[in-house]
Amino acid sequence: MRVWRIEDEDEDENWNQTKRPMNDKPDNWTKLSLAARHAPPQAPREPPFGFATRIAARWASGEVLMSPAPWEKLAFRSLAFAALLMIVSVSVNYDLLDANWLHELPPADPVFGNLLEP
Amino acid sequence: MADGLDVAACLDRVRRRDEAAARELVGHLWPLVIKIVRAHLPRALDEEDLAQEIFMKVFANLDQFRGEVPVEHWVSRVAVSTCLDRLRAQKRRPEWRWADLGEAEAEVLEAVLHNESEPHPSQGMAARELAVKLLDSLGPEDRLVINLLDLEQRPVAEISKLTGWSQTLVKVRAFRARRKMRKRLEELERDELRMMKVRQGTSSSSSSSK
């Protein structure tokens, strides 16, 4: 059977399934999509009552959907990354931190040692 | 569009903050926007909410519209990109099984899988519903491209303009998406065979017990 390749199609031609070679048996998806095209088109109805007024009023009141700034898009990802970094650094340095809590390592300055004494 | 609106003049009035002109523009663009929304609407999303979001984006970015292309083209692009964003936000992609299909959809599938010819035109509605169900299982980009190309029969060049993807990328995505759809249909066929075997097993066991 002839293999239908992307390169076979001309750049300027419509690349839809009706351009398939005639000797090719239509596959299941082609048959289904061809049948689906027979569905009656849903007639574009009028906008729902009050829709245009609502949109115009929101726009006039300055309530418009601004595209978020780049830093806003990154904010949540940065927060998650920072939390992950904190967890990794704590787990890597856990021994050191643990030793400090248990006073196994003396504080660098004796002043802090006095403060930490119970 | 056939409502006789002078779009350029209407846009000028909208830029001068004329609310009545904004209403006229919404009415003029509604058929175009709702057609795109209906074709690409993710499940569990209200078409009116999505249309509203698209119109708000259109008004928010109206200053960026330079008039180099007809406003309908620009709005179509905004609508398609908004639908794509919504499809990307949809985390769950249902995998349909034979048992989940309605009677009419199962009949269409039966015809697609076992008949040489395509289903009867009167089964168009059921075929469309089945196709949309199967499209649900695809990723957002695959779903969008196959919907535009195979169901809406838009040319590659137009899809490229609407999505901002190169024509080669559109073709590659369509090629992969079609392969996935064929695989889904094969899976459904296997599922049907499995169900038939179970049914035959239960009927033979009940007849032998009699």
Short mmCIF file of C-alpha atoms in Angstrom, two decimals:
data_model
loop_
_atom_site.label_atom_id
_atom_site.label_comp_id
_atom_site.label_asym_id
_atom_site.label_seq_id
_atom_site.Cartn_x
_atom_site.Cartn_y
_atom_site.Cartn_z
CA MET A 1 0.00 0.00 0.00
CA ARG A 2 1.24 3.47 -0.83
CA VAL A 3 2.36 5.40 2.23
CA TRP A 4 0.88 8.85 2.39
CA ARG A 5 3.63 11.26 3.39
CA ILE A 6 3.54 14.84 4.54
CA GLU A 7 6.01 15.81 1.79
CA ASP A 8 3.64 14.47 -0.88
CA GLU A 9 1.37 17.42 -0.44
CA ASP A 10 1.96 20.73 -2.11
CA GLU A 11 2.55 23.61 0.30
CA ASP A 12 -0.12 25.79 -1.28
CA GLU A 13 -2.79 23.12 -1.56
CA ASN A 14 -5.43 22.41 1.05
CA TRP A 15 -4.07 19.63 3.17
CA ASN A 16 -7.33 17.98 3.97
CA GLN A 17 -8.45 14.42 3.57
CA THR A 18 -10.24 14.98 0.28
CA LYS A 19 -6.77 15.29 -1.32
CA ARG A 20 -5.95 11.64 -0.59
CA PRO A 21 -5.05 9.45 -3.55
CA MET A 22 -8.08 7.68 -5.04
CA ASN A 23 -6.60 4.19 -4.66
CA ASP A 24 -6.13 4.67 -0.91
CA LYS A 25 -8.85 3.00 1.16
CA PRO A 26 -10.13 5.55 3.67
CA ASP A 27 -9.08 4.72 7.20
CA ASN A 28 -11.46 4.69 10.15
CA TRP A 29 -10.78 8.26 11.23
CA THR A 30 -11.24 9.57 7.68
CA LYS A 31 -14.59 7.79 7.42
CA LEU A 32 -15.70 9.17 10.77
CA SER A 33 -14.62 12.74 10.06
CA LEU A 34 -16.27 12.67 6.62
CA ALA A 35 -19.49 11.50 8.25
CA ALA A 36 -19.17 14.15 10.97
CA ARG A 37 -19.11 16.87 8.32
CA HIS A 38 -22.69 15.93 7.40
CA ALA A 39 -23.86 17.17 10.78
CA PRO A 40 -26.20 20.12 10.30
CA PRO A 41 -24.42 23.36 11.18
CA GLN A 42 -25.61 25.00 14.34
CA ALA A 43 -27.09 28.24 13.07
CA PRO A 44 -25.32 31.20 14.64
CA ARG A 45 -28.04 32.66 16.79
CA GLU A 46 -28.24 36.15 18.17
CA PRO A 47 -26.21 36.86 21.30
CA PRO A 48 -28.16 36.07 24.48
CA PHE A 49 -30.35 38.88 25.74
CA GLY A 50 -28.22 41.52 27.46
CA PHE A 51 -24.90 39.93 26.47
CA ALA A 52 -23.68 42.84 24.30
CA THR A 53 -24.85 45.37 26.89
CA ARG A 54 -23.02 43.51 29.66
CA ILE A 55 -19.77 43.31 27.69
CA ALA A 56 -19.99 46.98 26.66
CA ALA A 57 -20.72 48.05 30.25
CA ARG A 58 -17.78 46.07 31.64
CA TRP A 59 -15.53 47.56 28.99
CA ALA A 60 -16.84 51.11 29.60
CA SER A 61 -16.28 50.76 33.35
CA GLY A 62 -12.64 49.92 32.68
CA GLU A 63 -13.05 46.33 33.77
CA VAL A 64 -11.11 44.69 30.97
CA LEU A 65 -9.16 41.51 30.95
CA MET A 66 -5.59 42.71 30.62
CA SER A 67 -3.04 40.17 29.56
CA PRO A 68 -0.92 39.41 32.62
CA ALA A 69 2.53 40.91 32.86
CA PRO A 70 5.43 38.47 32.30
CA TRP A 71 6.45 38.59 35.98
CA GLU A 72 2.86 37.74 36.99
CA LYS A 73 2.96 34.66 34.78
CA LEU A 74 6.21 33.59 36.45
CA ALA A 75 5.18 34.42 40.04
CA PHE A 76 3.61 31.07 40.98
CA ARG A 77 6.28 29.06 39.21
CA SER A 78 8.99 31.07 40.98
CA LEU A 79 7.31 30.49 44.32
CA ALA A 80 7.13 26.75 43.73
CA PHE A 81 10.75 26.68 42.56
CA ALA A 82 11.89 28.66 45.64
CA ALA A 83 10.02 26.23 47.94
CA LEU A 84 11.62 23.26 46.18
CA LEU A 85 15.06 24.87 46.47
CA MET A 86 14.50 25.46 50.19
CA ILE A 87 13.49 21.83 50.77
CA VAL A 88 16.52 20.56 48.85
CA SER A 89 18.96 22.84 50.66
CA VAL A 90 17.49 21.92 54.08
CA SER A 91 17.64 18.20 53.30
CA VAL A 92 21.23 18.45 52.00
CA ASN A 93 22.40 20.43 55.06
CA TYR A 94 20.19 18.61 57.55
CA ASP A 95 23.12 17.14 59.51
CA LEU A 96 24.64 20.54 60.06
CA LEU A 97 21.35 22.07 61.14
CA ASP A 98 20.51 19.12 63.36
CA ALA A 99 23.89 19.27 65.06
CA ASN A 100 23.37 22.97 65.75
CA TRP A 101 19.97 22.36 67.31
CA LEU A 102 21.50 19.71 69.59
CA HIS A 103 24.45 21.97 70.51
CA GLU A 104 26.86 19.41 69.15
CA LEU A 105 28.74 22.15 67.38
CA PRO A 106 29.79 25.10 69.50
CA PRO A 107 28.54 28.48 68.26
CA ALA A 108 31.17 30.56 66.50
CA ASP A 109 30.91 33.31 69.11
CA PRO A 110 30.81 32.52 72.85
CA VAL A 111 28.22 35.27 73.28
CA PHE A 112 25.74 33.18 71.29
CA GLY A 113 26.76 30.16 73.36
CA ASN A 114 25.67 31.98 76.52
CA LEU A 115 22.42 32.99 74.88
CA LEU A 116 21.67 29.44 73.79
CA GLU A 117 22.30 27.98 77.25
CA PRO A 118 19.06 26.91 78.88
CA MET B 1 -20.75 39.82 7.68
CA ALA B 2 -24.26 40.55 6.49
CA ASP B 3 -25.42 43.02 9.12
CA GLY B 4 -24.25 46.01 7.06
CA LEU B 5 -22.10 47.46 9.83
CA ASP B 6 -19.35 49.88 8.82
CA VAL B 7 -16.67 48.12 10.85
CA ALA B 8 -13.97 50.77 10.45
CA ALA B 9 -16.28 53.55 11.61
CA CYS B 10 -17.53 51.37 14.45
CA LEU B 11 -13.97 50.68 15.59
CA ASP B 12 -13.21 54.42 15.52
CA ARG B 13 -16.21 55.06 17.73
CA VAL B 14 -15.18 52.26 20.09
CA ARG B 15 -11.73 53.81 20.37
CA ARG B 16 -13.45 57.05 21.37
CA ARG B 17 -15.13 55.07 24.20
CA ASP B 18 -18.59 54.94 22.60
CA GLU B 19 -20.54 52.25 24.50
CA ALA B 20 -23.25 51.93 21.83
CA ALA B 21 -20.56 51.22 19.21
CA ALA B 22 -19.10 48.54 21.51
CA ARG B 23 -22.54 46.86 21.67
CA GLU B 24 -22.82 46.99 17.87
CA LEU B 25 -19.37 45.47 17.51
CA VAL B 26 -20.26 42.62 19.90
CA GLY B 27 -23.43 41.92 17.92
CA HIS B 28 -21.48 41.97 14.66
CA LEU B 29 -18.74 39.62 15.87
CA TRP B 30 -20.99 37.26 17.85
CA PRO B 31 -21.66 34.71 15.05
CA LEU B 32 -17.93 34.42 14.31
CA VAL B 33 -16.89 34.08 17.95
CA ILE B 34 -19.63 31.64 18.94
CA LYS B 35 -18.81 29.41 15.95
CA ILE B 36 -15.18 29.13 17.08
CA VAL B 37 -16.20 28.66 20.70
CA ARG B 38 -18.64 25.86 19.85
CA ALA B 39 -16.07 24.07 17.73
CA HIS B 40 -13.33 24.13 20.37
CA LEU B 41 -15.22 24.40 23.65
CA PRO B 42 -13.63 22.26 26.35
CA ARG B 43 -16.03 20.11 28.34
CA ALA B 44 -17.48 21.57 31.55
CA LEU B 45 -17.10 25.11 30.23
CA ASP B 46 -20.01 27.34 29.42
CA GLU B 47 -19.91 28.72 25.86
CA GLU B 48 -21.20 32.10 26.97
CA ASP B 49 -18.46 32.45 29.60
CA LEU B 50 -15.79 31.65 27.05
CA ALA B 51 -17.31 34.04 24.49
CA GLN B 52 -17.37 36.74 27.16
CA GLU B 53 -13.69 36.15 27.94
CA ILE B 54 -12.85 36.43 24.24
CA PHE B 55 -14.75 39.71 23.86
CA MET B 56 -13.07 41.17 26.93
CA LYS B 57 -9.68 40.25 25.46
CA VAL B 58 -10.66 41.82 22.15
CA PHE B 59 -11.61 45.10 23.84
CA ALA B 60 -8.56 45.04 26.11
CA ASN B 61 -6.22 44.66 23.15
CA LEU B 62 -8.08 46.76 20.62
CA ASP B 63 -5.30 49.36 20.65
CA GLN B 64 -2.94 46.72 19.28
CA PHE B 65 -5.15 46.17 16.22
CA ARG B 66 -3.52 48.13 13.40
CA GLY B 67 -6.09 47.39 10.72
CA GLU B 68 -3.62 45.57 8.45
CA VAL B 69 -5.99 42.57 8.31
CA PRO B 70 -9.79 42.55 8.55
CA VAL B 71 -10.95 42.75 12.16
CA GLU B 72 -12.67 39.35 11.78
CA HIS B 73 -9.29 37.69 11.14
CA TRP B 74 -7.76 39.33 14.16
CA VAL B 75 -10.72 38.41 16.37
CA SER B 76 -10.61 34.81 15.08
CA ARG B 77 -7.00 34.60 16.13
CA VAL B 78 -7.79 35.96 19.60
CA ALA B 79 -10.68 33.48 19.90
CA VAL B 80 -8.58 30.49 18.79
CA SER B 81 -5.72 31.35 21.15
CA THR B 82 -8.17 31.80 24.06
CA CYS B 83 -9.76 28.42 23.30
CA LEU B 84 -6.30 26.86 23.14
CA ASP B 85 -5.43 28.35 26.55
CA ARG B 86 -8.65 26.91 27.98
CA LEU B 87 -7.95 23.49 26.44
CA ARG B 88 -4.45 23.57 27.95
CA ALA B 89 -5.94 24.37 31.37
CA GLN B 90 -8.16 21.30 31.14
CA LYS B 91 -6.20 18.74 33.12
CA ARG B 92 -8.39 15.69 32.63
CA ARG B 93 -8.68 14.02 29.23
CA PRO B 94 -11.32 11.30 29.30
CA GLU B 95 -10.63 7.99 27.62
CA TRP B 96 -13.95 6.79 26.19
CA ARG B 97 -14.85 3.12 26.16
CA TRP B 98 -17.46 1.32 24.09
CA ALA B 99 -19.84 1.15 27.05
CA ASP B 100 -19.74 4.96 27.44
CA LEU B 101 -21.16 5.56 23.96
CA GLY B 102 -24.78 6.31 23.26
CA GLU B 103 -26.84 4.07 20.97
CA ALA B 104 -26.51 6.34 17.91
CA GLU B 105 -22.77 6.82 18.48
CA ALA B 106 -22.26 3.05 18.80
CA GLU B 107 -24.11 2.55 15.50
CA VAL B 108 -21.86 5.09 13.76
CA LEU B 109 -18.78 3.45 15.20
CA GLU B 110 -20.02 0.05 14.08
CA ALA B 111 -20.44 1.42 10.53
CA VAL B 112 -17.03 3.09 10.58
CA LEU B 113 -15.25 -0.02 11.81
CA HIS B 114 -17.01 -2.72 9.83
CA ASN B 115 -18.45 -1.19 6.64
CA GLU B 116 -16.43 -0.39 3.56
CA SER B 117 -18.33 2.84 2.98
CA GLU B 118 -18.67 5.75 5.33
CA PRO B 119 -21.75 6.10 7.58
CA HIS B 120 -25.01 7.37 6.13
CA PRO B 121 -25.33 11.19 6.00
CA SER B 122 -28.32 10.96 8.34
CA GLN B 123 -25.88 9.78 11.02
CA GLY B 124 -23.92 13.04 10.73
CA MET B 125 -24.94 14.41 14.11
CA ALA B 126 -24.03 11.20 15.95
CA ALA B 127 -20.78 11.00 13.98
CA ARG B 128 -19.91 14.52 15.01
CA GLU B 129 -20.64 13.78 18.68
CA LEU B 130 -18.49 10.67 18.51
CA ALA B 131 -15.66 12.57 16.80
CA VAL B 132 -15.80 15.30 19.46
CA LYS B 133 -15.70 12.64 22.21
CA LEU B 134 -12.63 11.09 20.64
CA LEU B 135 -11.01 14.50 20.21
CA ASP B 136 -11.37 15.00 23.96
CA SER B 137 -8.65 12.45 24.54
CA LEU B 138 -6.10 14.40 22.47
CA GLY B 139 -3.74 17.10 23.68
CA PRO B 140 -4.90 20.70 23.14
CA GLU B 141 -2.74 21.44 20.08
CA ASP B 142 -3.60 18.13 18.40
CA ARG B 143 -7.27 18.61 19.09
CA LEU B 144 -7.29 22.14 17.72
CA VAL B 145 -5.45 21.31 14.52
CA ILE B 146 -7.48 18.21 13.68
CA ASN B 147 -10.72 20.02 14.44
CA LEU B 148 -9.83 22.89 12.11
CA LEU B 149 -8.45 20.66 9.38
CA ASP B 150 -10.66 17.57 9.34
CA LEU B 151 -13.98 18.78 10.75
CA GLU B 152 -14.05 22.42 9.67
CA GLN B 153 -12.03 21.77 6.49
CA ARG B 154 -9.91 24.89 6.85
CA PRO B 155 -6.84 25.14 4.59
CA VAL B 156 -3.39 24.71 6.14
CA ALA B 157 -2.47 28.32 5.30
CA GLU B 158 -5.50 29.61 7.21
CA ILE B 159 -4.77 27.39 10.23
CA SER B 160 -1.20 28.64 10.17
CA LYS B 161 -2.44 32.24 10.30
CA LEU B 162 -4.98 31.49 13.03
CA THR B 163 -2.55 29.67 15.31
CA GLY B 164 0.71 31.39 14.46
CA TRP B 165 2.31 27.98 13.74
CA SER B 166 4.27 27.33 10.54
CA GLN B 167 2.51 25.34 7.80
CA THR B 168 4.96 22.48 8.31
CA LEU B 169 4.18 22.38 12.03
CA VAL B 170 0.44 22.32 11.26
CA LYS B 171 0.96 19.35 8.91
CA VAL B 172 3.18 17.47 11.33
CA ARG B 173 0.70 17.99 14.18
CA ALA B 174 -2.19 16.89 11.96
CA PHE B 175 -0.29 13.81 10.84
CA ARG B 176 0.41 12.77 14.44
CA ALA B 177 -3.08 13.64 15.63
CA ARG B 178 -4.70 11.55 12.88
CA ARG B 179 -2.49 8.62 13.82
CA LYS B 180 -3.64 8.97 17.44
CA MET B 181 -7.29 9.08 16.35
CA ARG B 182 -6.88 5.90 14.32
CA LYS B 183 -5.30 4.28 17.38
CA ARG B 184 -8.21 5.38 19.59
CA LEU B 185 -10.67 3.85 17.11
CA GLU B 186 -8.70 0.59 17.08
CA GLU B 187 -8.81 0.57 20.89
CA LEU B 188 -12.58 1.02 20.77
CA GLU B 189 -12.82 -1.85 18.29
CA ARG B 190 -10.86 -4.13 20.64
CA ASP B 191 -13.12 -2.99 23.47
CA GLU B 192 -16.18 -3.90 21.38
CA LEU B 193 -14.78 -7.37 20.67
CA ARG B 194 -14.05 -7.88 24.35
CA MET B 195 -17.62 -6.91 25.25
CA MET B 196 -19.04 -9.23 22.58
CA LYS B 197 -17.02 -12.15 23.96
CA VAL B 198 -18.25 -11.43 27.48
CA ARG B 199 -21.86 -11.30 26.22
CA GLN B 200 -21.46 -14.55 24.30
CA GLY B 201 -19.88 -16.16 27.37
CA THR B 202 -22.75 -15.14 29.63
CA SER B 203 -25.45 -16.20 27.10
CA SER B 204 -23.84 -19.65 26.52
CA SER B 205 -23.43 -20.25 30.25
CA SER B 206 -27.08 -19.31 30.89
CA SER B 207 -28.31 -21.59 28.04
CA SER B 208 -26.20 -24.52 29.31
CA SER B 209 -27.56 -24.06 32.84
CA LYS B 210 -31.09 -24.37 31.41
#
